[in-house]
């Protein structure tokens, strides 16, 4: 499986590994299908939502 990075867009991440969706939803990112998910990086989305990107990346890595 391809590595998921914080530079990837949410759309790229979900295409790479759809199992990440529940982790993102649990973290408070309910914008998985919105246009922003196709254009902003995971790191940018985390910043907008006030989510600690390092903690989010750890949760994703545990999948």
Backbone atoms as SQL, in Angstrom:
CREATE TABLE atoms (id INTEGER PRIMARY KEY, chain TEXT, resi INTEGER, resn TEXT, atom TEXT, x REAL, y REAL, z REAL);
INSERT INTO atoms VALUES
  (1, 'A', 1, 'UNK', 'N', 0.849, -1.185, 0.000),
  (2, 'A', 1, 'UNK', 'CA', 0.000, 0.000, 0.000),
  (3, 'A', 1, 'UNK', 'C', 0.889, 1.240, 0.000),
  (4, 'A', 2, 'UNK', 'N', 0.473, 2.260, -0.712),
  (5, 'A', 2, 'UNK', 'CA', 1.233, 3.497, -0.781),
  (6, 'A', 2, 'UNK', 'C', 1.222, 4.217, 0.566),
  (7, 'A', 3, 'UNK', 'N', 2.304, 4.906, 0.824),
  (8, 'A', 3, 'UNK', 'CA', 2.405, 5.665, 2.069),
  (9, 'A', 3, 'UNK', 'C', 1.506, 6.895, 1.992),
  (10, 'A', 4, 'UNK', 'N', 0.850, 7.191, 3.089),
  (11, 'A', 4, 'UNK', 'CA', 0.010, 8.383, 3.183),
  (12, 'A', 4, 'UNK', 'C', 0.830, 9.468, 3.867),
  (13, 'A', 5, 'UNK', 'N', 0.839, 10.647, 3.246),
  (14, 'A', 5, 'UNK', 'CA', 1.598, 11.767, 3.798),
  (15, 'A', 5, 'UNK', 'C', 0.663, 12.938, 4.070),
  (16, 'A', 6, 'UNK', 'N', 1.124, 13.847, 4.904),
  (17, 'A', 6, 'UNK', 'CA', 0.294, 15.019, 5.230),
  (18, 'A', 6, 'UNK', 'C', 0.223, 16.011, 4.074),
  (19, 'A', 7, 'UNK', 'N', 1.061, 15.808, 3.048),
  (20, 'A', 7, 'UNK', 'CA', 1.026, 16.676, 1.871),
  (21, 'A', 7, 'UNK', 'C', -0.035, 16.246, 0.869),
  (22, 'A', 8, 'UNK', 'N', -0.552, 15.025, 1.015),
  (23, 'A', 8, 'UNK', 'CA', -1.577, 14.518, 0.103),
  (24, 'A', 8, 'UNK', 'C', -2.915, 15.199, 0.381),
  (25, 'A', 9, 'UNK', 'N', -3.746, 15.305, -0.656),
  (26, 'A', 9, 'UNK', 'CA', -5.096, 15.827, -0.436),
  (27, 'A', 9, 'UNK', 'C', -5.945, 14.716, 0.190),
  (28, 'A', 10, 'UNK', 'N', -7.036, 15.098, 0.799),
  (29, 'A', 10, 'UNK', 'CA', -7.937, 14.108, 1.390),
  (30, 'A', 10, 'UNK', 'C', -8.456, 13.177, 0.301),
  (31, 'A', 11, 'UNK', 'N', -8.754, 13.737, -0.860),
  (32, 'A', 11, 'UNK', 'CA', -9.210, 12.913, -1.974),
  (33, 'A', 11, 'UNK', 'C', -8.176, 11.863, -2.366),
  (34, 'A', 12, 'UNK', 'N', -6.906, 12.252, -2.440),
  (35, 'A', 12, 'UNK', 'CA', -5.840, 11.298, -2.767),
  (36, 'A', 12, 'UNK', 'C', -5.738, 10.207, -1.703),
  (37, 'A', 13, 'UNK', 'N', -5.836, 10.632, -0.451),
  (38, 'A', 13, 'UNK', 'CA', -5.736, 9.674, 0.652),
  (39, 'A', 13, 'UNK', 'C', -6.857, 8.648, 0.574),
  (40, 'A', 14, 'UNK', 'N', -8.073, 9.107, 0.326),
  (41, 'A', 14, 'UNK', 'CA', -9.212, 8.192, 0.266),
  (42, 'A', 14, 'UNK', 'C', -9.144, 7.265, -0.935),
  (43, 'A', 15, 'UNK', 'N', -8.558, 7.742, -2.033),
  (44, 'A', 15, 'UNK', 'CA', -8.369, 6.863, -3.188),
  (45, 'A', 15, 'UNK', 'C', -7.273, 5.839, -2.901),
  (46, 'A', 16, 'UNK', 'N', -6.264, 6.231, -2.135),
  (47, 'A', 16, 'UNK', 'CA', -5.164, 5.335, -1.781),
  (48, 'A', 16, 'UNK', 'C', -5.610, 4.283, -0.781),
  (49, 'A', 17, 'UNK', 'N', -6.381, 4.719, 0.239),
  (50, 'A', 17, 'UNK', 'CA', -6.828, 3.801, 1.283),
  (51, 'A', 17, 'UNK', 'C', -8.161, 4.287, 1.859),
  (52, 'A', 18, 'UNK', 'N', -9.277, 3.806, 1.335),
  (53, 'A', 18, 'UNK', 'CA', -10.592, 4.234, 1.823),
  (54, 'A', 18, 'UNK', 'C', -10.818, 3.966, 3.311),
  (55, 'A', 19, 'UNK', 'N', -10.057, 3.061, 3.905),
  (56, 'A', 19, 'UNK', 'CA', -10.215, 2.742, 5.327),
  (57, 'A', 19, 'UNK', 'C', -9.805, 3.901, 6.227),
  (58, 'A', 20, 'UNK', 'N', -9.186, 4.928, 5.663),
  (59, 'A', 20, 'UNK', 'CA', -8.792, 6.105, 6.442),
  (60, 'A', 20, 'UNK', 'C', -10.006, 6.983, 6.767),
  (61, 'A', 21, 'UNK', 'N', -11.084, 6.855, 6.004),
  (62, 'A', 21, 'UNK', 'CA', -12.261, 7.717, 6.192),
  (63, 'A', 21, 'UNK', 'C', -12.757, 7.749, 7.629),
  (64, 'A', 22, 'UNK', 'N', -12.958, 6.615, 8.315),
  (65, 'A', 22, 'UNK', 'CA', -13.443, 6.680, 9.698),
  (66, 'A', 22, 'UNK', 'C', -12.477, 7.423, 10.641),
  (67, 'A', 23, 'UNK', 'N', -11.187, 7.311, 10.384),
  (68, 'A', 23, 'UNK', 'CA', -10.198, 8.018, 11.214),
  (69, 'A', 23, 'UNK', 'C', -10.370, 9.520, 11.037),
  (70, 'A', 24, 'UNK', 'N', -10.534, 9.956, 9.798),
  (71, 'A', 24, 'UNK', 'CA', -10.716, 11.381, 9.531),
  (72, 'A', 24, 'UNK', 'C', -12.029, 11.892, 10.120),
  (73, 'A', 25, 'UNK', 'N', -13.090, 11.113, 9.962),
  (74, 'A', 25, 'UNK', 'CA', -14.383, 11.517, 10.519),
  (75, 'A', 25, 'UNK', 'C', -14.319, 11.611, 12.042),
  (76, 'A', 26, 'UNK', 'N', -13.677, 10.633, 12.668),
  (77, 'A', 26, 'UNK', 'CA', -13.557, 10.642, 14.124),
  (78, 'A', 26, 'UNK', 'C', -12.745, 11.843, 14.614),
  (79, 'A', 27, 'UNK', 'N', -11.787, 12.278, 13.808),
  (80, 'A', 27, 'UNK', 'CA', -10.957, 13.430, 14.173),
  (81, 'A', 27, 'UNK', 'C', -11.712, 14.747, 14.013),
  (82, 'A', 28, 'UNK', 'N', -12.858, 14.712, 13.319),
  (83, 'A', 28, 'UNK', 'CA', -13.650, 15.927, 13.145),
  (84, 'A', 28, 'UNK', 'C', -13.645, 16.474, 11.737),
  (85, 'A', 29, 'UNK', 'N', -13.060, 15.739, 10.799),
  (86, 'A', 29, 'UNK', 'CA', -13.056, 16.167, 9.401),
  (87, 'A', 29, 'UNK', 'C', -14.263, 15.557, 8.711),
  (88, 'A', 30, 'UNK', 'N', -15.318, 16.326, 8.633),
  (89, 'A', 30, 'UNK', 'CA', -16.556, 15.844, 8.034),
  (90, 'A', 30, 'UNK', 'C', -16.695, 16.351, 6.603),
  (91, 'A', 31, 'UNK', 'N', -15.574, 16.765, 6.021),
  (92, 'A', 31, 'UNK', 'CA', -15.586, 17.372, 4.691),
  (93, 'A', 31, 'UNK', 'C', -15.023, 16.427, 3.638),
  (94, 'A', 32, 'UNK', 'N', -15.143, 15.134, 3.846),
  (95, 'A', 32, 'UNK', 'CA', -14.496, 14.172, 2.960),
  (96, 'A', 32, 'UNK', 'C', -14.959, 14.280, 1.515),
  (97, 'A', 33, 'UNK', 'N', -16.182, 14.686, 1.299),
  (98, 'A', 33, 'UNK', 'CA', -16.695, 14.767, -0.062),
  (99, 'A', 33, 'UNK', 'C', -16.781, 16.182, -0.608),
  (100, 'A', 34, 'UNK', 'N', -16.390, 17.172, 0.158),
  (101, 'A', 34, 'UNK', 'CA', -16.532, 18.555, -0.289),
  (102, 'A', 34, 'UNK', 'C', -15.411, 18.919, -1.267),
  (103, 'A', 35, 'UNK', 'N', -15.611, 19.958, -2.048),
  (104, 'A', 35, 'UNK', 'CA', -14.585, 20.359, -3.023),
  (105, 'A', 35, 'UNK', 'C', -13.222, 20.649, -2.390),
  (106, 'A', 36, 'UNK', 'N', -13.201, 21.150, -1.186),
  (107, 'A', 36, 'UNK', 'CA', -11.923, 21.434, -0.526),
  (108, 'A', 36, 'UNK', 'C', -11.102, 20.169, -0.335),
  (109, 'A', 37, 'UNK', 'N', -11.761, 19.034, -0.157),
  (110, 'A', 37, 'UNK', 'CA', -11.060, 17.772, 0.057),
  (111, 'A', 37, 'UNK', 'C', -10.240, 17.375, -1.165),
  (112, 'A', 38, 'UNK', 'N', -10.586, 17.919, -2.307),
  (113, 'A', 38, 'UNK', 'CA', -9.851, 17.601, -3.529),
  (114, 'A', 38, 'UNK', 'C', -8.681, 18.550, -3.764),
  (115, 'A', 39, 'UNK', 'N', -8.666, 19.684, -3.057),
  (116, 'A', 39, 'UNK', 'CA', -7.644, 20.681, -3.354),
  (117, 'A', 39, 'UNK', 'C', -6.690, 21.038, -2.244),
  (118, 'A', 40, 'UNK', 'N', -7.057, 20.765, -0.998),
  (119, 'A', 40, 'UNK', 'CA', -6.155, 21.130, 0.083),
  (120, 'A', 40, 'UNK', 'C', -5.513, 19.887, 0.685),
  (121, 'A', 41, 'UNK', 'N', -4.307, 20.068, 1.192),
  (122, 'A', 41, 'UNK', 'CA', -3.590, 18.937, 1.772),
  (123, 'A', 41, 'UNK', 'C', -4.210, 18.551, 3.113),
  (124, 'A', 42, 'UNK', 'N', -3.863, 17.365, 3.563),
  (125, 'A', 42, 'UNK', 'CA', -4.330, 16.907, 4.877),
  (126, 'A', 42, 'UNK', 'C', -3.844, 17.862, 5.955),
  (127, 'A', 43, 'UNK', 'N', -2.627, 18.327, 5.817),
  (128, 'A', 43, 'UNK', 'CA', -2.079, 19.264, 6.799),
  (129, 'A', 43, 'UNK', 'C', -2.866, 20.573, 6.821),
  (130, 'A', 44, 'UNK', 'N', -3.215, 21.090, 5.649),
  (131, 'A', 44, 'UNK', 'CA', -4.013, 22.314, 5.577),
  (132, 'A', 44, 'UNK', 'C', -5.395, 22.097, 6.178),
  (133, 'A', 45, 'UNK', 'N', -6.012, 20.964, 5.869),
  (134, 'A', 45, 'UNK', 'CA', -7.338, 20.658, 6.407),
  (135, 'A', 45, 'UNK', 'C', -7.282, 20.523, 7.928),
  (136, 'A', 46, 'UNK', 'N', -6.239, 19.896, 8.431),
  (137, 'A', 46, 'UNK', 'CA', -6.095, 19.754, 9.881),
  (138, 'A', 46, 'UNK', 'C', -5.981, 21.123, 10.539),
  (139, 'A', 47, 'UNK', 'N', -5.223, 22.010, 9.929),
  (140, 'A', 47, 'UNK', 'CA', -5.062, 23.355, 10.478),
  (141, 'A', 47, 'UNK', 'C', -6.407, 24.087, 10.513),
  (142, 'A', 48, 'UNK', 'N', -7.167, 23.999, 9.432),
  (143, 'A', 48, 'UNK', 'CA', -8.475, 24.660, 9.348),
  (144, 'A', 48, 'UNK', 'C', -9.426, 24.129, 10.418),
  (145, 'A', 49, 'UNK', 'N', -9.345, 22.825, 10.689),
  (146, 'A', 49, 'UNK', 'CA', -10.243, 22.194, 11.654),
  (147, 'A', 49, 'UNK', 'C', -9.683, 22.169, 13.074),
  (148, 'A', 50, 'UNK', 'N', -8.486, 22.731, 13.285),
  (149, 'A', 50, 'UNK', 'CA', -7.901, 22.757, 14.624),
  (150, 'A', 50, 'UNK', 'C', -7.477, 21.390, 15.124),
  (151, 'A', 51, 'UNK', 'N', -7.012, 20.552, 14.210),
  (152, 'A', 51, 'UNK', 'CA', -6.623, 19.181, 14.545),
  (153, 'A', 51, 'UNK', 'C', -5.103, 19.080, 14.544),
  (154, 'A', 52, 'UNK', 'N', -4.552, 18.412, 15.533),
  (155, 'A', 52, 'UNK', 'CA', -3.112, 18.178, 15.618),
  (156, 'A', 52, 'UNK', 'C', -2.706, 17.202, 14.507),
  (157, 'A', 53, 'UNK', 'N', -1.945, 17.685, 13.528),
  (158, 'A', 53, 'UNK', 'CA', -1.589, 16.870, 12.377),
  (159, 'A', 53, 'UNK', 'C', -0.734, 15.668, 12.779),
  (160, 'A', 54, 'UNK', 'N', 0.138, 15.824, 13.763),
  (161, 'A', 54, 'UNK', 'CA', 0.996, 14.707, 14.167),
  (162, 'A', 54, 'UNK', 'C', 0.169, 13.587, 14.795),
  (163, 'A', 55, 'UNK', 'N', -0.801, 13.941, 15.623),
  (164, 'A', 55, 'UNK', 'CA', -1.681, 12.940, 16.239),
  (165, 'A', 55, 'UNK', 'C', -2.525, 12.259, 15.165),
  (166, 'A', 56, 'UNK', 'N', -2.987, 13.024, 14.187),
  (167, 'A', 56, 'UNK', 'CA', -3.791, 12.468, 13.100),
  (168, 'A', 56, 'UNK', 'C', -2.955, 11.504, 12.270),
  (169, 'A', 57, 'UNK', 'N', -1.723, 11.876, 11.966),
  (170, 'A', 57, 'UNK', 'CA', -0.844, 10.991, 11.189),
  (171, 'A', 57, 'UNK', 'C', -0.556, 9.707, 11.944),
  (172, 'A', 58, 'UNK', 'N', -0.427, 9.787, 13.259),
  (173, 'A', 58, 'UNK', 'CA', -0.216, 8.575, 14.073),
  (174, 'A', 58, 'UNK', 'C', -1.438, 7.662, 13.994),
  (175, 'A', 59, 'UNK', 'N', -2.619, 8.249, 14.077),
  (176, 'A', 59, 'UNK', 'CA', -3.850, 7.452, 13.993),
  (177, 'A', 59, 'UNK', 'C', -3.963, 6.770, 12.633),
  (178, 'A', 60, 'UNK', 'N', -3.587, 7.482, 11.581),
  (179, 'A', 60, 'UNK', 'CA', -3.635, 6.902, 10.234),
  (180, 'A', 60, 'UNK', 'C', -2.608, 5.783, 10.107),
  (181, 'A', 61, 'UNK', 'N', -1.432, 5.986, 10.678),
  (182, 'A', 61, 'UNK', 'CA', -0.361, 4.985, 10.591),
  (183, 'A', 61, 'UNK', 'C', -0.739, 3.691, 11.305),
  (184, 'A', 62, 'UNK', 'N', -1.635, 3.762, 12.279),
  (185, 'A', 62, 'UNK', 'CA', -2.027, 2.583, 13.044),
  (186, 'A', 62, 'UNK', 'C', -2.981, 1.670, 12.275),
  (187, 'A', 63, 'UNK', 'N', -3.485, 2.141, 11.143),
  (188, 'A', 63, 'UNK', 'CA', -4.390, 1.309, 10.338),
  (189, 'A', 63, 'UNK', 'C', -3.688, 0.091, 9.796);
